[in-house]
mmCIF file of C-alpha atoms in Angstrom:
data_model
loop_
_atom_site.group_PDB
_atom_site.id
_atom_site.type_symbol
_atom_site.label_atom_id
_atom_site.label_comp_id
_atom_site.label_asym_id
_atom_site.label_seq_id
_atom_site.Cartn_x
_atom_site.Cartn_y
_atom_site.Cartn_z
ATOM 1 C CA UNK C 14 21.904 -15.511 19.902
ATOM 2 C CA UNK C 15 21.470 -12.257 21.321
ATOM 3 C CA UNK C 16 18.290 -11.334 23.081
ATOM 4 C CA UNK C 17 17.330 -8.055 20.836
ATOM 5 C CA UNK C 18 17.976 -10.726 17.644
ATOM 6 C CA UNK C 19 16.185 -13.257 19.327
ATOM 7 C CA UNK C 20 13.044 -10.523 20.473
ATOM 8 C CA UNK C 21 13.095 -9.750 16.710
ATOM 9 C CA UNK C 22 12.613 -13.097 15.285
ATOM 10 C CA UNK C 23 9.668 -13.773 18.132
ATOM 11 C CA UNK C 24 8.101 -10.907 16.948
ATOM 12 C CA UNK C 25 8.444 -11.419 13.325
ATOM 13 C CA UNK C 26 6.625 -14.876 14.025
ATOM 14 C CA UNK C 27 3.650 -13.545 16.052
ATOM 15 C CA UNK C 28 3.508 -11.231 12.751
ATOM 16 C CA UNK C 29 3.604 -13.696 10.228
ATOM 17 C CA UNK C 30 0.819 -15.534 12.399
ATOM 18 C CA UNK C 31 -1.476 -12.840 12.835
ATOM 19 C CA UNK C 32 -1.581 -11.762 8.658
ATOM 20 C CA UNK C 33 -1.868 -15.657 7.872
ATOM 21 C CA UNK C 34 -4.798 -15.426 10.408
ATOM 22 C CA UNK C 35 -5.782 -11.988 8.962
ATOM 23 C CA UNK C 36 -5.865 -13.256 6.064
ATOM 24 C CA UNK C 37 -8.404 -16.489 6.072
ATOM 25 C CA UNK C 38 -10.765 -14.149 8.164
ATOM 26 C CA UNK C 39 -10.724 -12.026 5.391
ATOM 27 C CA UNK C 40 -11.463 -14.891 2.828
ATOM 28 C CA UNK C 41 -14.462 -16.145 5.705
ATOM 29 C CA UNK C 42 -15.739 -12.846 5.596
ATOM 30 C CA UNK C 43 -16.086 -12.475 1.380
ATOM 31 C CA UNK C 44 -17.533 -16.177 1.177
ATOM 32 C CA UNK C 45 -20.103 -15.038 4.142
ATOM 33 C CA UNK C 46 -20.496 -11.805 2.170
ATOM 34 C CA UNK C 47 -21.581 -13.769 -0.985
ATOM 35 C CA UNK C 48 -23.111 -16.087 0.286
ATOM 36 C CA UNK C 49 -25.763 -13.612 2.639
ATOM 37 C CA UNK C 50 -26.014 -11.190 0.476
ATOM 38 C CA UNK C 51 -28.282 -11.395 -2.472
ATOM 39 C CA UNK C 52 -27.529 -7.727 -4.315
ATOM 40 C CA UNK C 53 -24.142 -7.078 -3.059
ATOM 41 C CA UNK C 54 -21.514 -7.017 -5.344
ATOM 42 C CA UNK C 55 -18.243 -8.563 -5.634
ATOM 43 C CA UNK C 56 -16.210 -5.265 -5.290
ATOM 44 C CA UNK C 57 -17.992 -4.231 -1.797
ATOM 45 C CA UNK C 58 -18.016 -7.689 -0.593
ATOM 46 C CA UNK C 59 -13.980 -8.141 -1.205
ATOM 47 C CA UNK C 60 -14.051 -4.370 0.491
ATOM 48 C CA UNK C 61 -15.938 -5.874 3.331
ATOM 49 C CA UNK C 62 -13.507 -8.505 3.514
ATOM 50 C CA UNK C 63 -10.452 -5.756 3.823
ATOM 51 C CA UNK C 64 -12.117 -4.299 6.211
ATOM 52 C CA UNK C 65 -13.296 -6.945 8.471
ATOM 53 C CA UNK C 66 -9.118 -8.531 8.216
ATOM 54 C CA UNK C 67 -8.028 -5.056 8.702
ATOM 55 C CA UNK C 68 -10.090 -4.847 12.228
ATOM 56 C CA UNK C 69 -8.552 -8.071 12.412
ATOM 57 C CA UNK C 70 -5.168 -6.574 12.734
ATOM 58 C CA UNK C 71 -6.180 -3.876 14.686
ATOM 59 C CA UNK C 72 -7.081 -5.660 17.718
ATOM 60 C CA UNK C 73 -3.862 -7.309 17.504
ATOM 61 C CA UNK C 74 -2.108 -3.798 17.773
ATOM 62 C CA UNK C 75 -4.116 -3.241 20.851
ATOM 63 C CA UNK C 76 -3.026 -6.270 22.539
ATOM 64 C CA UNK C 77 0.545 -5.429 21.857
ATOM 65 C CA UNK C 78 -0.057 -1.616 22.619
ATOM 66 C CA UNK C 79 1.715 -0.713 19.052
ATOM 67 C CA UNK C 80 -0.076 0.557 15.848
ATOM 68 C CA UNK C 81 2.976 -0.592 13.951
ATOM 69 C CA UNK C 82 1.558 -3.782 14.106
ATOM 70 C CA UNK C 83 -0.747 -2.543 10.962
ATOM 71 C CA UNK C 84 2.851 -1.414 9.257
ATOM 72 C CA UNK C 85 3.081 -4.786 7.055
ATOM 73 C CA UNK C 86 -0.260 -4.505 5.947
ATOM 74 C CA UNK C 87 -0.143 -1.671 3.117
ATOM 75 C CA UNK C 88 2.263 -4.026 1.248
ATOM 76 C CA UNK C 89 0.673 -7.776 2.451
ATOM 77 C CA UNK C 90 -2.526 -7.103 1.583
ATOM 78 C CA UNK C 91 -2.689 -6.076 -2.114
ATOM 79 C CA UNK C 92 -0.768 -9.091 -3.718
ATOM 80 C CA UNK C 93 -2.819 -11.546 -1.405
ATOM 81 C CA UNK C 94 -5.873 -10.349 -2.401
ATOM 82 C CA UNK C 95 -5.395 -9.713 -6.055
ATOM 83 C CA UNK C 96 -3.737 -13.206 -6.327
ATOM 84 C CA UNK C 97 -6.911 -14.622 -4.796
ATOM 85 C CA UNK C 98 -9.704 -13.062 -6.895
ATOM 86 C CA UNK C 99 -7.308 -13.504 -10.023
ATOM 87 C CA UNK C 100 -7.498 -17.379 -9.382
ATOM 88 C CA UNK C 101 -11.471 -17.152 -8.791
ATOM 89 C CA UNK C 102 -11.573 -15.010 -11.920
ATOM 90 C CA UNK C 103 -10.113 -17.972 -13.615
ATOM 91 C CA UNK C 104 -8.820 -16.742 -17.178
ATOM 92 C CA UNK C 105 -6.737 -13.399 -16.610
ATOM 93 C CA UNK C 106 -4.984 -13.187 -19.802
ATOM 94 C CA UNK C 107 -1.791 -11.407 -20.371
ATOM 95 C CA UNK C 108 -3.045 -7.800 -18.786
ATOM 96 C CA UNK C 109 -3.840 -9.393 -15.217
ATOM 97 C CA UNK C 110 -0.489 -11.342 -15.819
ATOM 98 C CA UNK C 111 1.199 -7.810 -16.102
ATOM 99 C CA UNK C 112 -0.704 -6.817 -13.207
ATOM 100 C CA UNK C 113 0.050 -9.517 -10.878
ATOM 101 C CA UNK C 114 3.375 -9.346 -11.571
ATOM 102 C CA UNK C 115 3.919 -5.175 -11.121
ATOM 103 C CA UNK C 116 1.711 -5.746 -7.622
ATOM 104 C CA UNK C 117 4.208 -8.803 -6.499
ATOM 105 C CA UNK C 118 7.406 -6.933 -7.616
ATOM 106 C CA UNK C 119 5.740 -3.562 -6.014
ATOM 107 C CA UNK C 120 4.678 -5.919 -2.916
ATOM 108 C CA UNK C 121 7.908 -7.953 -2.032
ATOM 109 C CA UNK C 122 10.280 -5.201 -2.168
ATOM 110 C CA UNK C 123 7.795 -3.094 0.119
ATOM 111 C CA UNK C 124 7.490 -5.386 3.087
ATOM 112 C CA UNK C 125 11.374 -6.572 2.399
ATOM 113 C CA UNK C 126 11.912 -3.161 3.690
ATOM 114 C CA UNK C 127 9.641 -3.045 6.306
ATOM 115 C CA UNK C 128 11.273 -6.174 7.403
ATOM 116 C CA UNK C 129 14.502 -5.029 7.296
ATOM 117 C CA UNK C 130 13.679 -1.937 9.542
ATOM 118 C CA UNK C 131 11.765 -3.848 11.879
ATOM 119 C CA UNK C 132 12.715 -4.061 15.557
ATOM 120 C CA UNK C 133 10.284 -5.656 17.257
ATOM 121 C CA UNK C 134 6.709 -5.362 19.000
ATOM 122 C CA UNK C 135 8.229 -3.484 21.613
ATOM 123 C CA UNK C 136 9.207 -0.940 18.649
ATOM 124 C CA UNK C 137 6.567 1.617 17.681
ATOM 125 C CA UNK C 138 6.721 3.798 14.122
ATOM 126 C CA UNK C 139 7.584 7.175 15.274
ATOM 127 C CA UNK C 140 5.049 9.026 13.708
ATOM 128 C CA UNK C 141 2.128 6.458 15.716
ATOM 129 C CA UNK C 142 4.275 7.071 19.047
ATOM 130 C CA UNK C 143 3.731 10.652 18.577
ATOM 131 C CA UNK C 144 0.381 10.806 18.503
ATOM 132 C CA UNK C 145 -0.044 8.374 21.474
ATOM 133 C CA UNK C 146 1.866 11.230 23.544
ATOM 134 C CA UNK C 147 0.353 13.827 22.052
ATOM 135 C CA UNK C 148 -3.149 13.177 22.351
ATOM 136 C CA UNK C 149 -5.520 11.823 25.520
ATOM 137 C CA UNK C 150 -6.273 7.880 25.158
ATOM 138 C CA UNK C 151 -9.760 7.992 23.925
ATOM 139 C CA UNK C 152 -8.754 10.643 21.193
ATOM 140 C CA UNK C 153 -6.129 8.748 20.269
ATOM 141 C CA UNK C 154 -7.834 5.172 20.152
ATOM 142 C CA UNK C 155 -10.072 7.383 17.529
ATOM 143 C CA UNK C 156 -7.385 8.406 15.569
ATOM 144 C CA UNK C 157 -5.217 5.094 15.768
ATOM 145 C CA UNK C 158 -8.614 2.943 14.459
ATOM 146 C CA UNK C 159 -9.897 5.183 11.591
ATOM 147 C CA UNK C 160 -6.677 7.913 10.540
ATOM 148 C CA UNK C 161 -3.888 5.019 11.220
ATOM 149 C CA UNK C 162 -5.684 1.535 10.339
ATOM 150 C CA UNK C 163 -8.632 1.939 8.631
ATOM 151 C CA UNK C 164 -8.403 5.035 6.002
ATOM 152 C CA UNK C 165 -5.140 3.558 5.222
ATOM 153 C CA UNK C 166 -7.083 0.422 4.230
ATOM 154 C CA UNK C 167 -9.892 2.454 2.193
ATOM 155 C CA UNK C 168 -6.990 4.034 0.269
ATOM 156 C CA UNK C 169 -4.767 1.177 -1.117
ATOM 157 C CA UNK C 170 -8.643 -0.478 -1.916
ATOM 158 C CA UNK C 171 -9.669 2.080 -3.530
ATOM 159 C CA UNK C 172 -6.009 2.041 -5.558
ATOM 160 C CA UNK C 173 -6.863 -1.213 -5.951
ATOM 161 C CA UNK C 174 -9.872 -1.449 -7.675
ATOM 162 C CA UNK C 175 -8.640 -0.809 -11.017
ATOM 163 C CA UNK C 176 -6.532 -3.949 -10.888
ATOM 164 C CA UNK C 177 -9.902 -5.771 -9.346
ATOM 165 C CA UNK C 178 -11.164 -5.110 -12.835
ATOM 166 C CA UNK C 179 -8.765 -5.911 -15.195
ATOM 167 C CA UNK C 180 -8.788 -9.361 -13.767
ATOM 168 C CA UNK C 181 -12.185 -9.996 -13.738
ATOM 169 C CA UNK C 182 -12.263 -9.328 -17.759
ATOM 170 C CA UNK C 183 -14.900 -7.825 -19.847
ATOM 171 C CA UNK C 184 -18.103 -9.516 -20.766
ATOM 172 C CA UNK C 185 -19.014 -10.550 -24.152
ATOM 173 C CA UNK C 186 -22.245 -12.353 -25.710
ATOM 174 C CA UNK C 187 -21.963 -16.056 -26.636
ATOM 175 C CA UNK C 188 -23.676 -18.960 -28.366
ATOM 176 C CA UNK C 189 -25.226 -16.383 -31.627
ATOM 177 C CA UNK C 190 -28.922 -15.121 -30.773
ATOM 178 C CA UNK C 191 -28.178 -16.022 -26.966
ATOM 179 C CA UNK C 192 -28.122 -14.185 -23.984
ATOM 180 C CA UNK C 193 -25.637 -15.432 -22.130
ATOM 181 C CA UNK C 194 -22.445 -13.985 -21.443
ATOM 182 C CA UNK C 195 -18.837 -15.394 -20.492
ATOM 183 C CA UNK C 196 -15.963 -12.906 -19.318
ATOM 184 C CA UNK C 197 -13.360 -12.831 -21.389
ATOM 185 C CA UNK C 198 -9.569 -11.269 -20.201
ATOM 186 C CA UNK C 199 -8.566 -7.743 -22.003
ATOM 187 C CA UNK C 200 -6.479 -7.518 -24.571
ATOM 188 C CA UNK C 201 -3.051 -5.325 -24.178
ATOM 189 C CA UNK C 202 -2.640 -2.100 -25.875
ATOM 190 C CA UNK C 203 0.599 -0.118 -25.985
ATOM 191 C CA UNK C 204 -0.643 2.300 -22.943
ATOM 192 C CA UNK C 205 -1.420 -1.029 -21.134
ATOM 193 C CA UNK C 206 3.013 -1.523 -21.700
ATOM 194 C CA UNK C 207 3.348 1.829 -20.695
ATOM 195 C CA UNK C 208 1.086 1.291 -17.444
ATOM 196 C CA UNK C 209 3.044 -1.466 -16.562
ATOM 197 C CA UNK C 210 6.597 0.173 -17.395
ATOM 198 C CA UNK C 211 5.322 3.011 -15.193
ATOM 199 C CA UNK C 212 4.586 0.037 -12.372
ATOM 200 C CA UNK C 213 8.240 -1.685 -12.807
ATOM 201 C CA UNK C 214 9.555 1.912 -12.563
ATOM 202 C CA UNK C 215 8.484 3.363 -9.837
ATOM 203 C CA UNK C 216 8.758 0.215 -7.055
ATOM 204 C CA UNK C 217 12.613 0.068 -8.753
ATOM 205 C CA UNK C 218 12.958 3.811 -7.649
ATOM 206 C CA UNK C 219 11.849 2.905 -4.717
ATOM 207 C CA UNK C 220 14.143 0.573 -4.269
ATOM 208 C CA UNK C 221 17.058 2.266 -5.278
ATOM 209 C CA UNK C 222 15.816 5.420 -2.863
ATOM 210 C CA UNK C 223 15.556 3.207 0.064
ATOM 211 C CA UNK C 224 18.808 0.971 -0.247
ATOM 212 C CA UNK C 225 20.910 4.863 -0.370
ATOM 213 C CA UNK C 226 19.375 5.858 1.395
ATOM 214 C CA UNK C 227 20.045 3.221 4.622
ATOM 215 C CA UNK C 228 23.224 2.824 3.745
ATOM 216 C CA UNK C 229 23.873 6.258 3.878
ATOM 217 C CA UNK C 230 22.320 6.738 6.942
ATOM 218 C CA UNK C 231 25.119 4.152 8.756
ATOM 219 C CA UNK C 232 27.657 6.635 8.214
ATOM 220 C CA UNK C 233 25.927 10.146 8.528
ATOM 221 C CA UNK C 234 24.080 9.305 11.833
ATOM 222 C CA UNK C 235 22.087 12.697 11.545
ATOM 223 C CA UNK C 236 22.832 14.314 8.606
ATOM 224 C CA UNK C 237 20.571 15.280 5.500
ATOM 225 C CA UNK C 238 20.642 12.613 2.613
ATOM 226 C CA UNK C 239 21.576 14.173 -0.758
ATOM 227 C CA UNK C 240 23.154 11.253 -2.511
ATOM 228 C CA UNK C 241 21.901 9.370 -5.643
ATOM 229 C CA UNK C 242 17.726 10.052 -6.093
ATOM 230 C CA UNK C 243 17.636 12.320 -2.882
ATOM 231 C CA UNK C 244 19.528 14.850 -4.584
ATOM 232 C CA UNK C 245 17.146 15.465 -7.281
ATOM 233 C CA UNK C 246 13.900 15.151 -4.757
ATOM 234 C CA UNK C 247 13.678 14.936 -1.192
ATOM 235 C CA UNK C 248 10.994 11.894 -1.197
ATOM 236 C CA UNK C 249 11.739 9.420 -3.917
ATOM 237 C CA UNK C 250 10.741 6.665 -2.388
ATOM 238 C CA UNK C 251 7.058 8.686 -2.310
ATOM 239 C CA UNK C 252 7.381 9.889 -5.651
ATOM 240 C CA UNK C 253 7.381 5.974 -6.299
ATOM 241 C CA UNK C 254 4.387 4.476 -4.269
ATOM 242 C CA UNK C 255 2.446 7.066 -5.678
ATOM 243 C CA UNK C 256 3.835 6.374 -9.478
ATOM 244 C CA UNK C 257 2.959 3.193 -8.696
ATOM 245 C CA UNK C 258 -0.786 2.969 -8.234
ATOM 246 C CA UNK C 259 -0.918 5.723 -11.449
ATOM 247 C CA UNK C 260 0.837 2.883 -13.533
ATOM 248 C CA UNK C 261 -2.292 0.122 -12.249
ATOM 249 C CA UNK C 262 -4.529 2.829 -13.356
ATOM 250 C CA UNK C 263 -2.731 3.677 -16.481
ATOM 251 C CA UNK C 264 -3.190 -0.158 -17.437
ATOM 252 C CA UNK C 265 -6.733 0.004 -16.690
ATOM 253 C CA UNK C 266 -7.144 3.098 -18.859
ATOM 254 C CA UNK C 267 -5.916 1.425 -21.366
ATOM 255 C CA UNK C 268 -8.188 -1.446 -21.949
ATOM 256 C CA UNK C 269 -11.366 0.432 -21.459
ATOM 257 C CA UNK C 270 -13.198 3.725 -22.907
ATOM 258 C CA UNK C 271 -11.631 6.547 -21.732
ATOM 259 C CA UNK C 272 -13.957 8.263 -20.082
ATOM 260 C CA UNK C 273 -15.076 5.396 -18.306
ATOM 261 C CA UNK C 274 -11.358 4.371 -16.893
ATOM 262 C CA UNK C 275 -11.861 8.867 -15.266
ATOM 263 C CA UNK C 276 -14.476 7.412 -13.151
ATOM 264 C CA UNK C 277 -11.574 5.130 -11.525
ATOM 265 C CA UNK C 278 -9.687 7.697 -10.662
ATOM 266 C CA UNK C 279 -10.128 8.333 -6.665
ATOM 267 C CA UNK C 280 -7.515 4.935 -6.041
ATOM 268 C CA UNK C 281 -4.514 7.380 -7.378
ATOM 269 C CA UNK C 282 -6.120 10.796 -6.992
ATOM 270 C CA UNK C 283 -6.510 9.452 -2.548
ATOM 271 C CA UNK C 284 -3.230 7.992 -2.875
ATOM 272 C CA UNK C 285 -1.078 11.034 -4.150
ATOM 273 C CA UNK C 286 -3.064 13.167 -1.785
ATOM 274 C CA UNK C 287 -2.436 10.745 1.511
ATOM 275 C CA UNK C 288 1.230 11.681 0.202
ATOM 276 C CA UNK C 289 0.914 15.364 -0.161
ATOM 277 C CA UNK C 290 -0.832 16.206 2.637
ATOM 278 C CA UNK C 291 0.001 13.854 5.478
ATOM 279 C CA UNK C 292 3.152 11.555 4.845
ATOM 280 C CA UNK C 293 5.091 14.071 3.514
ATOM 281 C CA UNK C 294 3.996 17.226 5.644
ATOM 282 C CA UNK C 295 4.720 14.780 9.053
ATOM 283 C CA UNK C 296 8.080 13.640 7.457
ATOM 284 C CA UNK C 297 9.027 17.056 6.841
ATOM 285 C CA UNK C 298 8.347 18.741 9.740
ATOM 286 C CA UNK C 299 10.340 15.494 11.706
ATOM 287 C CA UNK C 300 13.459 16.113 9.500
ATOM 288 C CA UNK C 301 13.264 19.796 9.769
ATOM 289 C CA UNK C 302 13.072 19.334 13.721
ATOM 290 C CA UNK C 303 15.839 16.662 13.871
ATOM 291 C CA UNK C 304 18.654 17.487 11.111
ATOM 292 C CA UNK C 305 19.691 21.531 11.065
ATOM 293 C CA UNK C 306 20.275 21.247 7.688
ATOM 294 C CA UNK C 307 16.921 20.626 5.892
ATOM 295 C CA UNK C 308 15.591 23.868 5.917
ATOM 296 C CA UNK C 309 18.458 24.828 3.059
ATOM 297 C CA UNK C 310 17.932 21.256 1.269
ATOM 298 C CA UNK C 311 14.105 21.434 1.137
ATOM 299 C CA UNK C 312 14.616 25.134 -0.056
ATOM 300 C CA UNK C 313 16.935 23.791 -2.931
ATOM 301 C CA UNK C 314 15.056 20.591 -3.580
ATOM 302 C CA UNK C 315 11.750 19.596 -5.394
ATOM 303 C CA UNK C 316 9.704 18.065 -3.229
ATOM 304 C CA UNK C 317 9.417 14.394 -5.621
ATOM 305 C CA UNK C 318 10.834 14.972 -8.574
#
């Protein structure tokens, strides 16, 4: 066993520790949540719960001097969590069903590539490394807690939230004259089908972007990727994650009143904009400095689809 392979697998460990460890201080914190506070709702309380795991993580990335150590979260976190409240939800029906399954599909073949591009804790995302260098430590300790952890965090939530509610159900009256009420899972409509086609789509194009474009990328060391989905966009694999959280939305839409399912809209509406205006603009401006061609291929190129 070489050392680099056997560095990796140490540090995939210390990983898989830390989000099991994230992850039961996260349930701690929504059962101390409930339990403390008498008006606060569910939705906060499982957002204080994201929160408090995502700190969590956080100091873990200071201890091994790499933000990256946040990386696996974006794609952990979602399927835990949903899976969780669906089971204290109880009765889901066949819309959460849908749901869970998009989220899992969407959630494994995320952090399977993350794994498969991970190094090790001695390997920092380039785009983190950049602003260490870049910026004085205290300014940066600013940025790497609230622009690299936590807004992150606030952003997949609030993407989220949508799928919080179609598992909880909708509440209906019971027992004639009485007043109390039992939730009840939604019923699917043809736009919740749609939703979830949308959902199946867009993690499969990312897949499909992200396996051309490695292997590409093992024998044009350097050079602009045009094959496949890259030819007709230059960030498929963005066009995707973003698809993705429309098609949650979409499903949610589609079980409620309409203009009730607009007032869910800041989980996509944050989500395509995190794209827009800071993925894509730091990618860009990477690949424009690093590959002599991608001046002429963003020229000729859509930017996602």
């Amino acid at each position: 066993m070489s050392k680099a392979s056997s560095s990796r697998k140490i540090s995939f460990i210390i990983l898989v520790v830390i989000y099991i460890a994230a992850t039961f201080v996260g349930f701690i914190s929504y059962r101390l949540a409930i339990n403390n506070f008498e008006n606060i709702t569910s939705n906060c309380a499982l957002l204080m719960a994201d929160v408090v795991a995502t700190v969590f993580v956080w100091i873990f990335g200071l201890v091994y001097k790499n933000v990256s150590v946040y990386d696996p979260y974006w794609s952990v976190l979602p399927p835990v969590m949903l899976t969780a409240w669906a089971i204290h939800c109880g009765h889901i029906g066949l819309v959460g069903v849908l749901v869970l399954i998009a989220v899992w599909y969407w959630g494994i073949r995320l952090t399977g590539n993350w794994a498969f591009t991970f190094k090790n804790l001695d390997t920092e995302d380039w785009r983190y490394a950049k602003y260490r260098t870049e910026k004085n430590p205290f300014i940066f300790q600013i940025i790497n807690f609230f622009g690299l952890n936590l807004m992150p965090t606030l952003v997949v939530f609030a993407a989220m939230v949508p799928a919080v509610e179609l598992l909880r159900g909708r509440h209906m009256m019971t027992g004639g004259l009485s007043i109390a009420c039992e939730t009840v899972p939604f019923d699917c409509t043809w736009l919740t089908w749609i939703g979830f086609a949308v959902c199946i789509a867009a993690a499969t194009i990312q897949l499909v972007a992200d396996t051309q474009r490695h292997r590409f990328a093992r024998g044009h060391r350097g050079e602009v990727c045009k094959v496949g989905l890259w030819k007709h966009g230059r960030h498929p694999n963005y066009f995707g994650e973003i698809s993705m959280w429309w098609g949650v939305w979409l499903m949610f839409a589609s079980v409620n009143n309409f203009r009730f399912a607009l007032t869910y809209l800041l989980g996509p509406v944050a989500m395509t904009c995190l794209f827009l205006f800071i993925s894509i603009p730091l990618m860009e401006g990477r690949q424009l400095k690093n590959k002599p061609g991608y001046a002429e291929y963003k020229k000729e190129t859509r930017i996602l689809i």
